[in-house]
Amino acid sequence: MKLFQAGLFTAVTLVTTVASTFTPAAAITVQTPAEGKPIAPRVQLAQNQDRSIAALIRQGADLLVAGRYAEALSVLDRIIEQDPTISEVWMARGFALNGLERYPDAIASFRQALNLDDSISVTWVGLGMALDQTNQAQQALAAFDRALELEPNDFLAWYQRGITLANLDRFDEALTAFNQAVRLDPEDADGWYWRGWVQGALGQYEAALTSLERSIAINPENAGVWYYKGLALTNLGRNDEAIAAAQRALQINPNLTLAQELLDQLQANASTRLGQR
């Protein structure tokens, strides 16, 4: 069951990494004149175009990092009009479209990026994310696997692979993926969150509690983590602690229905036990 989708909460981190490739040195080769010789008009025009593309690439990357996906898309389309051969621009365009939840368009953009250069692991990750959002889980897994062939230590590929597997109820495989993810980035709260969720689904409640507490130590303001901590504590028979966890979840997000239902159940059970004494 899909309790929540990864969505785009890792997109900013990922695009920040991608943006580092969008430099004039990486994307464009600028010819320089020999010393003492004037620049021919045609060469000058090419240099001006290169500088324009470089500036647009930096602008598009900044907009992506800021989460301004529609504006980023507009800028990236302008770059493609001038030069449609830069794989990283098509890749960034895919992430902008992911951010706009235009997943079929994102898939097309990522595929074009791969047509130009299929050796960039993050492009495969982005494609997998878009495929997963369009209920193409097997194709998404294939994309994540290809990313991991290219970069075995790609945190996001392991993380997204774990989410796809968890949503398919393939919990043992998902746990393996999240084990890799938290090994690669032990400071990522969401990796520990999902690891704890999968461990709970496998009935490993003590282990789940440890993972969820690790997530809370990194980010104590995620209501969902507190809810699942409460659920793990409930399954361990630690009801007073579970009540406190559910209450904390509702302090963070009063509209979290699952936490309210858990709290009501726990409090009703506590009242029943008191009445039986």
Short mmCIF file of C-alpha atoms in Angstrom, two decimals:
data_model
loop_
_atom_site.label_atom_id
_atom_site.label_comp_id
_atom_site.label_asym_id
_atom_site.label_seq_id
_atom_site.Cartn_x
_atom_site.Cartn_y
_atom_site.Cartn_z
CA MET A 1 0.00 0.00 0.00
CA LYS A 2 1.27 3.44 -0.85
CA LEU A 3 1.31 5.38 2.42
CA PHE A 4 2.97 8.29 0.74
CA GLN A 5 4.92 8.93 -2.42
CA ALA A 6 8.50 10.11 -2.48
CA GLY A 7 7.26 12.92 -4.71
CA LEU A 8 9.82 15.61 -5.14
CA PHE A 9 11.23 16.08 -1.66
CA THR A 10 14.66 14.87 -2.84
CA ALA A 11 14.57 16.84 -6.09
CA VAL A 12 16.26 19.96 -4.76
CA THR A 13 19.18 17.94 -3.37
CA LEU A 14 19.51 16.01 -6.62
CA VAL A 15 19.27 19.06 -8.87
CA THR A 16 21.90 20.83 -6.80
CA THR A 17 24.24 18.00 -7.75
CA VAL A 18 23.13 18.09 -11.37
CA ALA A 19 23.55 21.87 -11.49
CA SER A 20 27.28 21.49 -10.88
CA THR A 21 27.59 20.08 -14.41
CA PHE A 22 25.93 23.15 -15.88
CA THR A 23 29.02 25.30 -16.19
CA PRO A 24 30.42 26.86 -19.32
CA ALA A 25 33.50 24.67 -18.98
CA ALA A 26 31.51 21.47 -18.77
CA ALA A 27 28.76 22.18 -21.25
CA ILE A 28 30.41 24.46 -23.80
CA THR A 29 33.79 24.80 -25.44
CA VAL A 30 34.56 28.47 -26.07
CA GLN A 31 37.14 29.31 -28.71
CA THR A 32 39.63 32.00 -27.79
CA PRO A 33 41.52 34.08 -30.37
CA ALA A 34 45.25 33.86 -30.79
CA GLU A 35 47.06 36.70 -29.05
CA GLY A 36 47.14 39.86 -31.09
CA LYS A 37 44.64 38.65 -33.68
CA PRO A 38 41.16 40.13 -34.04
CA ILE A 39 38.17 37.87 -33.50
CA ALA A 40 36.38 37.10 -36.75
CA PRO A 41 32.68 38.07 -36.72
CA ARG A 42 31.57 34.44 -37.06
CA VAL A 43 33.75 33.34 -34.12
CA GLN A 44 32.56 36.31 -32.06
CA LEU A 45 28.95 35.30 -32.74
CA ALA A 46 29.69 31.74 -31.62
CA GLN A 47 31.34 33.01 -28.44
CA ASN A 48 28.39 35.26 -27.67
CA GLN A 49 26.01 32.33 -28.18
CA ASP A 50 28.14 30.16 -25.89
CA ARG A 51 28.06 32.82 -23.18
CA SER A 52 24.30 33.18 -23.59
CA ILE A 53 23.78 29.43 -23.22
CA ALA A 54 26.09 29.29 -20.21
CA ALA A 55 24.16 32.10 -18.52
CA LEU A 56 20.84 30.40 -19.24
CA ILE A 57 22.15 27.10 -17.88
CA ARG A 58 23.14 28.79 -14.62
CA GLN A 59 19.76 30.54 -14.47
CA GLY A 60 17.86 27.32 -15.11
CA ALA A 61 19.84 25.46 -12.46
CA ASP A 62 19.19 28.21 -9.91
CA LEU A 63 15.46 28.10 -10.63
CA LEU A 64 15.41 24.32 -10.23
CA VAL A 65 17.17 24.54 -6.88
CA ALA A 66 14.63 27.18 -5.82
CA GLY A 67 11.76 24.89 -6.79
CA ARG A 68 10.50 27.33 -9.43
CA TYR A 69 9.86 24.57 -11.93
CA ALA A 70 7.69 26.39 -14.47
CA GLU A 71 10.24 29.20 -14.80
CA ALA A 72 13.07 26.68 -14.98
CA LEU A 73 11.26 24.82 -17.76
CA SER A 74 10.89 28.01 -19.76
CA VAL A 75 14.60 28.76 -19.45
CA LEU A 76 15.62 25.20 -20.32
CA ASP A 77 13.41 25.26 -23.40
CA ARG A 78 15.21 28.44 -24.53
CA ILE A 79 18.53 26.63 -24.19
CA ILE A 80 17.26 23.69 -26.23
CA GLU A 81 16.11 26.07 -28.97
CA GLN A 82 19.72 27.28 -29.25
CA ASP A 83 21.42 23.93 -28.74
CA PRO A 84 19.37 20.71 -28.51
CA THR A 85 22.43 18.49 -28.01
CA ILE A 86 23.23 19.02 -24.30
CA SER A 87 22.13 15.91 -22.44
CA GLU A 88 22.23 17.58 -19.03
CA VAL A 89 19.76 20.24 -20.16
CA TRP A 90 17.25 17.59 -21.23
CA MET A 91 17.85 15.86 -17.91
CA ALA A 92 17.24 19.07 -15.96
CA ARG A 93 14.13 19.63 -18.05
CA GLY A 94 12.92 16.20 -16.95
CA PHE A 95 13.32 17.16 -13.31
CA ALA A 96 11.46 20.42 -13.90
CA LEU A 97 8.61 18.43 -15.44
CA ASN A 98 8.71 15.99 -12.52
CA GLY A 99 8.35 19.00 -10.24
CA LEU A 100 5.30 20.09 -12.22
CA GLU A 101 3.90 16.53 -12.01
CA ARG A 102 3.93 16.29 -15.80
CA TYR A 103 5.34 12.79 -15.66
CA PRO A 104 4.75 11.57 -19.25
CA ASP A 105 6.50 14.71 -20.54
CA ALA A 106 9.28 14.14 -18.01
CA ILE A 107 9.75 10.59 -19.28
CA ALA A 108 10.11 11.88 -22.84
CA SER A 109 12.65 14.47 -21.72
CA PHE A 110 14.73 11.96 -19.77
CA ARG A 111 14.68 9.58 -22.73
CA GLN A 112 15.97 12.32 -24.99
CA ALA A 113 18.74 13.01 -22.48
CA LEU A 114 19.65 9.31 -22.57
CA ASN A 115 19.63 9.30 -26.37
CA LEU A 116 22.35 11.94 -26.16
CA ASP A 117 24.29 10.39 -23.27
CA ASP A 118 23.20 7.23 -21.51
CA SER A 119 26.15 7.18 -19.10
CA ILE A 120 24.81 9.68 -16.53
CA SER A 121 23.34 7.76 -13.61
CA VAL A 122 21.20 10.61 -12.33
CA THR A 123 19.29 10.71 -15.63
CA TRP A 124 18.30 7.08 -15.11
CA VAL A 125 17.21 7.91 -11.57
CA GLY A 126 15.02 10.76 -12.80
CA LEU A 127 13.51 8.51 -15.46
CA GLY A 128 12.79 5.88 -12.83
CA MET A 129 11.07 8.41 -10.60
CA ALA A 130 8.80 9.53 -13.44
CA LEU A 131 8.06 5.95 -14.45
CA ASP A 132 7.15 5.06 -10.88
CA GLN A 133 4.73 7.98 -10.75
CA THR A 134 2.98 6.66 -13.86
CA ASN A 135 2.53 3.16 -12.39
CA GLN A 136 5.31 1.64 -14.48
CA ALA A 137 7.05 0.04 -11.52
CA GLN A 138 8.97 -2.66 -13.39
CA GLN A 139 10.36 -0.15 -15.87
CA ALA A 140 11.23 2.14 -12.96
CA LEU A 141 13.18 -0.66 -11.27
CA ALA A 142 15.04 -1.31 -14.51
CA ALA A 143 15.99 2.37 -14.67
CA PHE A 144 17.21 2.39 -11.06
CA ASP A 145 19.19 -0.80 -11.69
CA ARG A 146 20.86 0.82 -14.70
CA ALA A 147 21.74 3.84 -12.56
CA LEU A 148 23.33 1.53 -10.00
CA GLU A 149 25.31 -0.26 -12.69
CA LEU A 150 26.79 3.12 -13.59
CA GLU A 151 27.16 4.34 -10.00
CA PRO A 152 26.85 1.61 -7.34
CA ASN A 153 27.06 4.17 -4.54
CA ASP A 154 24.24 6.39 -5.78
CA PHE A 155 22.20 7.09 -2.64
CA LEU A 156 19.15 8.34 -4.50
CA ALA A 157 19.02 5.31 -6.80
CA TRP A 158 18.99 2.95 -3.82
CA TYR A 159 16.47 5.14 -2.01
CA GLN A 160 14.04 5.41 -4.92
CA ARG A 161 14.47 1.71 -5.70
CA GLY A 162 13.49 0.97 -2.11
CA ILE A 163 10.34 3.07 -2.38
CA THR A 164 9.26 1.35 -5.59
CA LEU A 165 9.86 -2.08 -4.06
CA ALA A 166 8.01 -1.12 -0.87
CA ASN A 167 5.03 0.02 -2.89
CA LEU A 168 5.06 -3.41 -4.59
CA ASP A 169 5.05 -5.07 -1.14
CA ARG A 170 8.48 -6.55 -1.89
CA PHE A 171 9.61 -5.67 1.60
CA ASP A 172 12.73 -7.85 1.92
CA GLU A 173 14.19 -6.36 -1.26
CA ALA A 174 13.10 -2.89 -0.19
CA LEU A 175 14.90 -3.30 3.14
CA THR A 176 18.09 -4.27 1.31
CA ALA A 177 17.80 -1.10 -0.76
CA PHE A 178 17.20 1.12 2.27
CA ASN A 179 20.08 -0.53 4.12
CA GLN A 180 22.30 0.59 1.27
CA ALA A 181 20.75 4.06 1.24
CA VAL A 182 21.35 4.75 4.94
CA ARG A 183 24.84 3.30 4.66
CA LEU A 184 25.64 5.79 1.92
CA ASP A 185 23.96 8.76 3.63
CA PRO A 186 23.39 8.11 7.34
CA GLU A 187 22.24 11.71 7.84
CA ASP A 188 19.25 11.46 5.52
CA ALA A 189 16.15 11.38 7.72
CA ASP A 190 13.89 10.05 4.97
CA GLY A 191 16.10 7.03 4.36
CA TRP A 192 15.76 6.03 8.01
CA TYR A 193 12.01 6.77 7.88
CA TRP A 194 11.42 4.41 4.98
CA ARG A 195 13.76 1.80 6.46
CA GLY A 196 11.71 1.89 9.65
CA TRP A 197 8.44 1.66 7.73
CA VAL A 198 9.62 -1.42 5.84
CA GLN A 199 10.92 -3.04 9.02
CA GLY A 200 7.51 -2.47 10.57
CA ALA A 201 5.84 -4.06 7.55
CA LEU A 202 8.08 -7.08 8.10
CA GLY A 203 7.10 -7.26 11.77
CA GLN A 204 10.57 -6.19 12.92
CA TYR A 205 9.22 -3.69 15.43
CA GLU A 206 12.32 -3.22 17.59
CA ALA A 207 14.44 -2.59 14.51
CA ALA A 208 11.74 -0.31 13.10
CA LEU A 209 11.72 1.70 16.31
CA THR A 210 15.50 2.14 16.14
CA SER A 211 15.31 3.38 12.53
CA LEU A 212 12.43 5.75 13.24
CA GLU A 213 14.20 7.20 16.26
CA ARG A 214 17.25 7.76 14.10
CA SER A 215 15.06 9.65 11.63
CA ILE A 216 13.58 11.76 14.43
CA ALA A 217 17.05 12.59 15.74
CA ILE A 218 17.86 14.09 12.33
CA ASN A 219 14.47 15.72 11.69
CA PRO A 220 12.09 15.83 14.67
CA GLU A 221 9.40 17.75 12.76
CA ASN A 222 8.07 14.97 10.51
CA ALA A 223 4.65 13.98 11.84
CA GLY A 224 4.60 10.77 9.83
CA VAL A 225 7.71 9.44 11.55
CA TRP A 226 6.17 10.07 14.97
CA TYR A 227 3.02 8.24 13.88
CA TYR A 228 4.96 5.19 12.76
CA LYS A 229 7.00 5.32 15.95
CA GLY A 230 3.70 5.20 17.83
CA LEU A 231 2.60 2.25 15.72
CA ALA A 232 5.84 0.36 16.41
CA LEU A 233 5.52 1.06 20.13
CA THR A 234 1.92 -0.16 20.05
CA ASN A 235 3.00 -3.43 18.50
CA LEU A 236 5.64 -3.75 21.23
CA GLY A 237 3.01 -3.24 23.92
CA ARG A 238 4.53 0.06 25.06
CA ASN A 239 1.23 1.93 25.00
CA ASP A 240 2.08 4.94 27.15
CA GLU A 241 5.04 5.76 24.92
CA ALA A 242 2.87 5.12 21.86
CA ILE A 243 0.31 7.66 23.13
CA ALA A 244 3.06 10.24 23.57
CA ALA A 245 4.33 9.59 20.03
CA ALA A 246 0.84 9.92 18.52
CA GLN A 247 0.28 13.14 20.45
CA ARG A 248 3.56 14.53 19.15
CA ALA A 249 2.54 13.63 15.59
CA LEU A 250 -0.68 15.60 16.04
CA GLN A 251 1.15 18.57 17.51
CA ILE A 252 3.17 18.75 14.30
CA ASN A 253 0.24 18.00 11.99
CA PRO A 254 -3.22 18.22 13.59
CA ASN A 255 -4.76 16.92 10.35
CA LEU A 256 -2.91 13.61 10.36
CA THR A 257 -5.94 11.32 10.55
CA LEU A 258 -3.95 8.13 11.06
CA ALA A 259 -2.29 9.57 14.16
CA GLN A 260 -5.64 10.69 15.57
CA GLU A 261 -7.13 7.24 14.98
CA LEU A 262 -4.15 5.60 16.68
CA LEU A 263 -4.39 7.97 19.64
CA ASP A 264 -8.13 7.37 20.02
CA GLN A 265 -7.60 3.61 19.93
CA LEU A 266 -4.79 3.73 22.49
CA GLN A 267 -6.72 5.98 24.85
CA ALA A 268 -9.83 3.79 24.55
CA ASN A 269 -7.76 0.72 25.34
CA ALA A 270 -6.24 2.48 28.34
CA SER A 271 -9.72 3.42 29.62
CA THR A 272 -10.90 -0.16 29.20
CA ARG A 273 -7.97 -1.47 31.19
CA LEU A 274 -8.65 1.04 33.98
CA GLY A 275 -12.30 0.02 34.06
CA GLN A 276 -11.36 -3.62 34.47
CA ARG A 277 -9.30 -2.98 37.59
#
